[in-house]
Amino acid sequence: MGAIRTYLKLGELLEQYPDKEGVLKDFFDAGSSEELLRRYGADAYLNRMLRSEGKPADTLLSLLNEGEEDRALMHSGELDFLGMTICLMRQRFQACFDEWMTDYRGETGRSFNCYLPRNCGSGNPYRNVWQAENVRDFPGIVSGCGFSDFFRAEFRDNLLNKNVFQAVDMPINASLSSDLIDPYGAYTLYGIYPYVMMIDETRIGSLPRPREWADLMNPVYEDNVIVIGSPEKVSELLLMYTHKEHGDEGIRRLGVTIKDGWHGSRMAKTAGSGSSDGAAIYVLPWAFARFSPRPDKVSVVWPEDGAIANPLFMLVRKDRYQELEPIARYMTGPQLGREVASCSFPALNAEVDNALPAQAKMKWLGWDYLRSVDLQQLKNHTQSLFQQNWKRKSLAGIFK
């Protein structure tokens, strides 16, 4: 079954993972497995047990999955669902999936072989499935986020161009553009992780207010823009979008105006605080910008040319679409869509209220563009070029 999930029944868990008996006894304050079975019944789902006791699912899952990395894994091609998502939404995404699976099992008696990584980083044993050269070695459904390995040229050459994936046909949310639908019928987007600008009203002063993304290249903002990243490296997302429209020159200009790379939560906490570490302008996910603790001292700018769109996507094997359609429909349905939207990620499902600002739109790299470039090469090129010009104190040679 991959990582242990709360849609397992108590009897199944004790039978398939007898070494977890001690964890269950301690967690549910039972003297023996027999006592657990008498109290809840062999057919009791773990999440229903947790709910009845008011106990946290994430704590139990952490205990149950400890040491599971040493257990033999199911072959990736036999996996029905590899459920990865953005770290900010991971716990809610997994809890909602477990609830849906529990309901589905109760209604149909069927189950699926799923693996939902417990960690956001390198702990995923299936992290290299994008390297599969044959679709038989690829999970039935993979969900992911961002312009990740599943947009690499190697993945495109090995699988994508062989027409082995089938997108979910669905009406798109009225608040979003049909440009987000893959015309080649391979990728399915179920949500968007939008990036916007936030202005620190205590620092902007007489500087012009940016209205669209190209404005951030203006030399008047030298060393006064903070973006997602770290002191050593910034996220390539803004760089890729800038390079598409403004080429190498756009990256050089950003290398001068960008002051630093931070996590979105730090930006939200710092903007309007008066800290000398901050900047006049921040580029960050809407999920952080809209919940600034100082709303009277900051302004969120949804750029006129659209918020930069980072995709929440899914790939479904065409040869397994029919058997796995229940998962595909759940992933694109209103139930998950409402959860996604509540995390400030606009959902594509037409029934969901995304609560977007009036006139808000998304800026999308474009499906033809994504199929025409080597995305990893583009990331490396833009990052390298950016680093050559970053944190320079002189504009000489850049804005001649």
Coordinates of C-alpha atoms in Angstrom, one line a residue:
M1 CA 0.0 0.0 0.0
G2 CA 3.0 2.4 0.1
A3 CA 3.0 4.9 3.0
I4 CA 0.4 3.9 5.6
R5 CA -2.7 6.0 5.4
T6 CA -5.7 6.5 7.6
Y7 CA -8.1 5.0 5.1
L8 CA -6.8 1.6 6.1
K9 CA -9.0 -0.6 8.3
L10 CA -7.7 -1.6 11.7
G11 CA -7.8 -5.3 10.8
E12 CA -5.9 -4.6 7.6
L13 CA -3.2 -2.7 9.4
L14 CA -2.7 -5.3 12.0
E15 CA -2.5 -8.0 9.4
Q16 CA -0.3 -6.2 6.9
Y17 CA 1.9 -4.4 9.4
P18 CA 2.1 -6.6 12.5
D19 CA 5.1 -4.6 13.7
K20 CA 2.8 -1.6 14.2
E21 CA 0.8 -3.2 16.9
G22 CA 2.7 -1.5 19.6
V23 CA 2.2 2.0 18.1
L24 CA -1.5 1.4 17.9
K25 CA -1.8 0.1 21.4
D26 CA 0.1 3.1 22.9
F27 CA -1.7 5.7 20.7
F28 CA -5.2 4.4 21.5
D29 CA -4.4 3.4 25.1
A30 CA -5.1 -0.3 24.7
G31 CA -3.5 -3.2 26.5
S32 CA -3.5 -5.5 23.4
S33 CA -4.5 -5.7 19.8
E34 CA -7.5 -7.9 20.9
E35 CA -8.7 -5.0 23.0
L36 CA -8.4 -2.7 20.0
L37 CA -10.4 -5.0 17.9
R38 CA -13.1 -5.4 20.6
R39 CA -13.3 -1.7 21.0
Y40 CA -13.4 -0.6 17.4
G41 CA -13.9 -3.7 15.2
A42 CA -11.6 -5.0 12.5
D43 CA -13.5 -3.0 9.8
A44 CA -13.0 0.3 11.5
Y45 CA -11.2 2.8 9.4
L46 CA -8.3 4.5 11.2
N47 CA -9.5 8.0 10.4
R48 CA -12.9 7.2 11.9
M49 CA -11.2 5.9 15.0
L50 CA -9.2 9.1 15.3
R51 CA -12.2 11.2 14.9
S52 CA -14.1 9.4 17.6
E53 CA -11.2 9.8 20.0
G54 CA -10.4 13.4 19.0
K55 CA -6.8 12.4 18.2
P56 CA -4.6 14.0 15.5
A57 CA -4.1 12.0 12.3
D58 CA -0.8 13.5 11.4
T59 CA 0.8 12.4 14.7
L60 CA -0.4 8.8 14.3
L61 CA 0.8 8.7 10.6
S62 CA 4.2 9.9 11.6
L63 CA 4.5 7.1 14.2
L64 CA 3.2 4.4 11.9
N65 CA 5.4 5.4 8.9
E66 CA 8.5 5.6 10.9
G67 CA 11.0 3.1 9.4
E68 CA 8.8 2.4 6.4
E69 CA 11.5 3.7 4.1
D70 CA 13.3 0.4 4.7
R71 CA 10.3 -1.7 3.6
A72 CA 10.2 -3.1 0.0
L73 CA 8.2 -0.8 -2.2
M74 CA 5.6 -1.6 -4.8
H75 CA 6.9 -1.2 -8.4
S76 CA 6.1 2.3 -9.6
G77 CA 4.2 1.0 -12.6
E78 CA 1.8 -1.0 -10.3
L79 CA 1.1 2.1 -8.2
D80 CA -2.4 3.5 -8.8
F81 CA -1.8 7.0 -7.4
L82 CA 1.4 8.9 -6.5
G83 CA -0.1 12.0 -4.8
M84 CA 2.4 14.8 -4.5
T85 CA 1.4 18.4 -3.9
I86 CA 2.8 21.7 -2.7
C87 CA 4.2 21.7 0.8
L88 CA 1.9 24.5 2.0
M89 CA -1.1 22.2 1.3
R90 CA 0.3 18.8 2.0
Q91 CA -1.4 17.9 5.2
R92 CA -4.8 19.1 4.1
F93 CA -4.5 17.5 0.7
Q94 CA -3.6 14.1 2.3
A95 CA -6.3 14.3 5.0
C96 CA -8.9 15.1 2.3
F97 CA -7.8 12.3 0.1
D98 CA -7.9 9.8 3.0
E99 CA -11.5 10.9 3.7
W100 CA -12.5 10.5 0.1
M101 CA -10.8 7.1 -0.1
T102 CA -12.6 6.0 3.1
D103 CA -16.0 7.0 1.7
Y104 CA -15.1 5.4 -1.7
R105 CA -14.2 2.1 0.0
G106 CA -17.3 2.1 2.0
E107 CA -19.5 2.7 -1.0
T108 CA -17.8 0.4 -3.5
G109 CA -15.7 -2.1 -1.6
R110 CA -12.8 -1.2 -3.9
S111 CA -9.5 0.3 -3.0
F112 CA -6.4 1.7 -4.8
N113 CA -2.7 1.3 -4.2
C114 CA -1.6 4.8 -3.3
Y115 CA 1.5 6.5 -2.1
L116 CA 1.3 10.0 -0.6
P117 CA 4.8 11.2 0.5
R118 CA 5.0 12.2 4.1
N119 CA 7.7 14.8 3.4
C120 CA 8.0 17.7 1.0
G121 CA 11.7 17.1 0.3
S122 CA 13.9 14.2 -0.8
G123 CA 12.1 11.6 1.3
N124 CA 9.9 10.4 -1.6
P125 CA 11.1 7.0 -2.8
Y126 CA 9.3 7.5 -6.1
R127 CA 10.8 11.0 -6.8
N128 CA 12.5 9.7 -10.0
V129 CA 9.5 8.2 -11.7
W130 CA 9.8 11.1 -14.2
Q131 CA 12.8 9.2 -15.6
A132 CA 10.7 6.3 -16.8
E133 CA 11.3 5.4 -20.4
N134 CA 8.3 3.1 -20.7
V135 CA 4.8 4.0 -19.5
R136 CA 4.5 0.6 -17.8
D137 CA 7.0 1.9 -15.3
F138 CA 5.0 5.0 -14.5
P139 CA 2.2 5.2 -11.9
G140 CA -1.4 5.2 -13.1
I141 CA -1.8 8.8 -11.9
V142 CA 0.8 11.3 -10.7
S143 CA -0.1 14.6 -9.2
G144 CA 2.5 17.3 -8.7
C145 CA 3.2 21.0 -8.4
G146 CA 5.2 23.6 -10.2
F147 CA 7.3 23.4 -13.3
S148 CA 9.0 20.3 -11.9
D149 CA 10.7 17.3 -13.4
F150 CA 7.5 16.3 -15.2
F151 CA 8.1 19.3 -17.5
R152 CA 11.7 18.4 -18.3
A153 CA 12.7 17.8 -21.9
E154 CA 13.7 14.2 -21.1
F155 CA 10.2 13.4 -19.7
R156 CA 8.7 15.0 -22.8
D157 CA 10.9 12.9 -25.1
N158 CA 10.5 9.6 -23.1
L159 CA 6.8 9.7 -22.5
L160 CA 4.8 12.8 -23.2
N161 CA 5.4 12.9 -26.9
K162 CA 4.3 9.2 -27.1
N163 CA 0.7 10.2 -26.4
V164 CA 0.4 8.0 -23.3
F165 CA -1.5 10.4 -21.0
Q166 CA -5.1 11.5 -21.0
A167 CA -6.3 14.8 -19.6
V168 CA -9.6 15.0 -17.7
D169 CA -12.3 16.7 -19.7
M170 CA -14.0 19.2 -17.5
P171 CA -15.5 22.7 -17.8
I172 CA -13.2 25.4 -16.5
N173 CA -14.0 27.8 -13.7
A174 CA -15.4 31.1 -15.0
S175 CA -12.7 33.1 -13.0
L176 CA -9.9 31.4 -15.0
S177 CA -8.8 31.4 -18.6
S178 CA -9.2 28.4 -21.0
D179 CA -5.5 28.9 -21.8
L180 CA -4.8 26.8 -18.7
I181 CA -6.3 23.7 -20.5
D182 CA -3.7 21.7 -22.2
P183 CA -4.6 21.6 -25.9
Y184 CA -2.5 18.5 -26.4
G185 CA -4.6 16.6 -23.9
A186 CA -1.9 15.3 -21.6
Y187 CA -1.7 17.5 -18.4
T188 CA -4.7 18.3 -16.2
L189 CA -4.4 21.3 -14.0
Y190 CA -6.6 21.2 -11.0
G191 CA -5.4 24.3 -9.3
I192 CA -3.1 27.3 -9.6
Y193 CA -0.5 28.6 -7.1
P194 CA -0.5 32.4 -8.0
Y195 CA 2.3 34.9 -7.3
V196 CA 1.5 38.5 -6.8
M197 CA 3.2 41.7 -5.6
M198 CA 3.0 43.3 -2.2
I199 CA 4.0 46.9 -1.5
D200 CA 5.3 48.1 1.9
E201 CA 3.5 51.4 2.2
T202 CA 6.1 52.6 4.8
R203 CA 8.9 52.2 2.3
I204 CA 7.5 52.8 -1.2
G205 CA 7.7 56.6 -0.7
S206 CA 7.7 58.5 -4.0
L207 CA 8.7 55.5 -6.1
P208 CA 6.2 54.6 -8.9
R209 CA 3.9 51.7 -8.0
P210 CA 4.5 48.6 -10.1
R211 CA 1.4 47.7 -12.2
E212 CA 2.8 44.8 -14.2
W213 CA 5.7 42.4 -14.0
A214 CA 7.9 44.3 -16.5
D215 CA 7.9 47.2 -14.1
L216 CA 10.2 45.3 -11.7
M217 CA 13.0 45.7 -14.2
N218 CA 12.9 49.5 -13.6
P219 CA 16.3 50.7 -12.2
V220 CA 14.4 53.0 -9.7
Y221 CA 13.8 49.8 -7.7
E222 CA 17.5 48.9 -7.3
D223 CA 18.0 46.6 -4.3
N224 CA 14.4 47.2 -3.3
V225 CA 12.6 44.0 -4.4
I226 CA 12.5 40.7 -2.4
V227 CA 11.4 37.5 -4.1
I228 CA 11.0 33.8 -3.2
G229 CA 14.3 32.1 -2.6
S230 CA 17.3 32.2 -0.2
P231 CA 20.4 34.5 0.3
E232 CA 22.2 32.2 -2.2
K233 CA 19.5 31.6 -4.9
V234 CA 16.1 32.8 -6.0
S235 CA 13.2 30.8 -7.4
E236 CA 13.4 30.4 -11.1
L237 CA 9.7 31.0 -11.5
L238 CA 9.9 34.8 -12.0
L239 CA 13.1 34.4 -14.0
M240 CA 11.4 32.1 -16.5
Y241 CA 8.4 34.3 -17.0
T242 CA 10.6 37.3 -17.4
H243 CA 13.0 35.6 -19.8
K244 CA 10.1 34.5 -22.1
E245 CA 9.1 38.1 -22.7
H246 CA 12.3 40.1 -22.1
G247 CA 15.1 37.6 -22.8
D248 CA 18.6 37.9 -21.2
E249 CA 18.3 41.6 -20.7
G250 CA 15.3 41.2 -18.5
I251 CA 17.2 38.8 -16.2
R252 CA 20.2 41.2 -16.0
R253 CA 17.9 44.0 -14.9
L254 CA 16.2 41.8 -12.3
G255 CA 19.7 41.0 -11.0
V256 CA 20.0 44.6 -10.0
T257 CA 16.6 45.4 -8.6
I258 CA 16.2 42.2 -6.5
K259 CA 17.6 42.6 -3.1
D260 CA 17.2 39.2 -1.6
G261 CA 15.4 35.8 -1.6
W262 CA 13.1 34.9 1.3
H263 CA 10.4 32.5 2.2
G264 CA 6.9 33.9 1.7
S265 CA 6.0 33.7 5.4
R266 CA 9.0 35.9 6.2
M267 CA 7.9 38.5 3.6
A268 CA 4.4 38.6 5.0
K269 CA 5.7 39.1 8.6
T270 CA 8.3 41.7 7.6
A271 CA 6.4 44.0 5.2
G272 CA 5.2 47.1 7.1
S273 CA 7.3 46.3 10.2
G274 CA 9.9 48.9 9.6
S275 CA 12.7 46.3 9.5
S276 CA 15.8 47.4 7.7
D277 CA 16.0 43.9 6.2
G278 CA 12.9 44.5 4.1
A279 CA 12.1 46.1 0.8
A280 CA 9.5 48.3 -0.8
I281 CA 8.2 45.5 -3.0
Y282 CA 7.8 41.8 -2.5
V283 CA 7.0 39.0 -4.9
L284 CA 5.3 36.2 -3.1
P285 CA 2.4 33.7 -3.3
W286 CA -1.1 35.1 -2.9
A287 CA -1.5 32.6 -0.1
F288 CA 0.9 34.6 2.0
A289 CA 0.2 38.1 0.7
R290 CA -3.5 38.1 1.4
F291 CA -3.0 37.3 5.1
S292 CA -0.4 40.0 6.0
P293 CA -0.5 40.8 9.8
R294 CA -0.3 44.5 8.9
P295 CA -3.0 45.1 6.3
D296 CA -3.0 48.8 7.0
K297 CA 0.7 49.1 6.0
V298 CA 0.8 47.0 2.9
S299 CA -1.0 46.8 -0.4
V300 CA -1.4 43.6 -2.5
V301 CA -1.0 44.3 -6.2
W302 CA -2.6 41.7 -8.6
P303 CA -0.6 42.7 -11.7
E304 CA -2.6 43.9 -14.7
D305 CA -1.0 41.2 -16.9
G306 CA -1.9 38.5 -14.4
A307 CA -0.6 36.8 -11.4
I308 CA 2.3 34.4 -12.2
A309 CA 0.8 31.0 -12.4
N310 CA 2.5 28.0 -10.8
P311 CA 0.6 24.8 -11.7
L312 CA -1.0 22.1 -9.5
F313 CA -1.2 19.3 -12.1
M314 CA -2.0 15.7 -12.7
L315 CA -0.9 13.1 -15.3
V316 CA -3.2 10.1 -16.0
R317 CA -2.0 7.1 -18.0
K318 CA -4.3 6.7 -21.0
D319 CA -4.2 2.9 -20.7
R320 CA -5.4 3.0 -17.1
Y321 CA -7.8 6.0 -17.3
Q322 CA -11.0 4.0 -17.1
E323 CA -10.0 2.0 -14.0
L324 CA -8.6 5.0 -12.2
E325 CA -11.2 7.6 -13.3
P326 CA -12.7 7.8 -9.7
I327 CA -9.4 9.2 -8.5
A328 CA -9.1 11.5 -11.5
R329 CA -12.6 12.8 -11.0
Y330 CA -12.0 13.4 -7.3
M331 CA -8.8 15.4 -8.1
T332 CA -10.7 17.6 -10.5
G333 CA -14.0 17.7 -8.6
P334 CA -15.6 20.3 -6.4
Q335 CA -14.8 18.5 -3.1
L336 CA -11.1 18.9 -3.4
G337 CA -11.5 22.1 -5.4
R338 CA -13.1 23.9 -2.4
E339 CA -10.2 22.7 -0.2
V340 CA -7.7 24.0 -2.7
A341 CA -9.4 27.3 -3.0
S342 CA -9.6 27.7 0.7
C343 CA -5.7 27.5 0.7
S344 CA -5.7 30.5 -1.7
F345 CA -5.0 28.3 -4.7
P346 CA -7.7 29.0 -7.4
A347 CA -9.3 25.7 -8.5
L348 CA -10.2 24.9 -12.1
N349 CA -13.4 23.2 -11.2
A350 CA -16.4 25.2 -12.4
E351 CA -18.4 24.8 -9.2
V352 CA -15.8 26.4 -6.9
D353 CA -15.9 30.0 -5.7
N354 CA -12.3 31.0 -5.9
A355 CA -12.9 34.4 -4.2
L356 CA -10.5 36.1 -6.6
P357 CA -10.2 39.9 -6.7
A358 CA -12.3 41.6 -9.4
Q359 CA -10.6 41.5 -12.8
A360 CA -7.9 39.2 -11.5
K361 CA -6.3 37.0 -14.2
M362 CA -3.4 34.5 -14.5
K363 CA -0.2 34.9 -16.4
W364 CA 0.6 31.5 -18.0
L365 CA 3.9 30.4 -19.7
G366 CA 1.8 28.7 -22.4
W367 CA 1.5 25.1 -23.5
D368 CA 3.3 25.6 -26.8
Y369 CA 6.2 27.3 -25.1
L370 CA 6.5 24.5 -22.5
R371 CA 6.7 22.0 -25.2
S372 CA 9.3 24.0 -27.2
V373 CA 11.9 24.7 -24.6
D374 CA 14.2 22.6 -22.5
L375 CA 12.9 23.8 -19.1
Q376 CA 15.8 22.6 -17.0
Q377 CA 18.3 24.3 -19.4
L378 CA 16.2 27.5 -19.2
K379 CA 16.2 27.3 -15.4
N380 CA 20.0 26.8 -15.3
H381 CA 20.6 29.6 -17.8
T382 CA 18.4 32.2 -16.2
Q383 CA 19.7 31.4 -12.7
S384 CA 23.3 31.6 -13.9
L385 CA 22.7 34.9 -15.7
F386 CA 20.9 36.3 -12.7
Q387 CA 23.7 35.4 -10.3
Q388 CA 26.2 37.2 -12.5
N389 CA 24.3 40.5 -11.9
W390 CA 22.8 40.0 -8.5
K391 CA 23.5 42.3 -5.6
R392 CA 25.8 44.5 -7.8
K393 CA 26.0 48.0 -6.3
S394 CA 26.7 49.7 -9.6
L395 CA 24.4 49.9 -12.6
A396 CA 27.2 50.7 -15.0
G397 CA 27.0 48.5 -18.1
I398 CA 23.5 47.2 -17.3
F399 CA 21.3 50.2 -18.1
K400 CA 23.4 51.9 -20.7

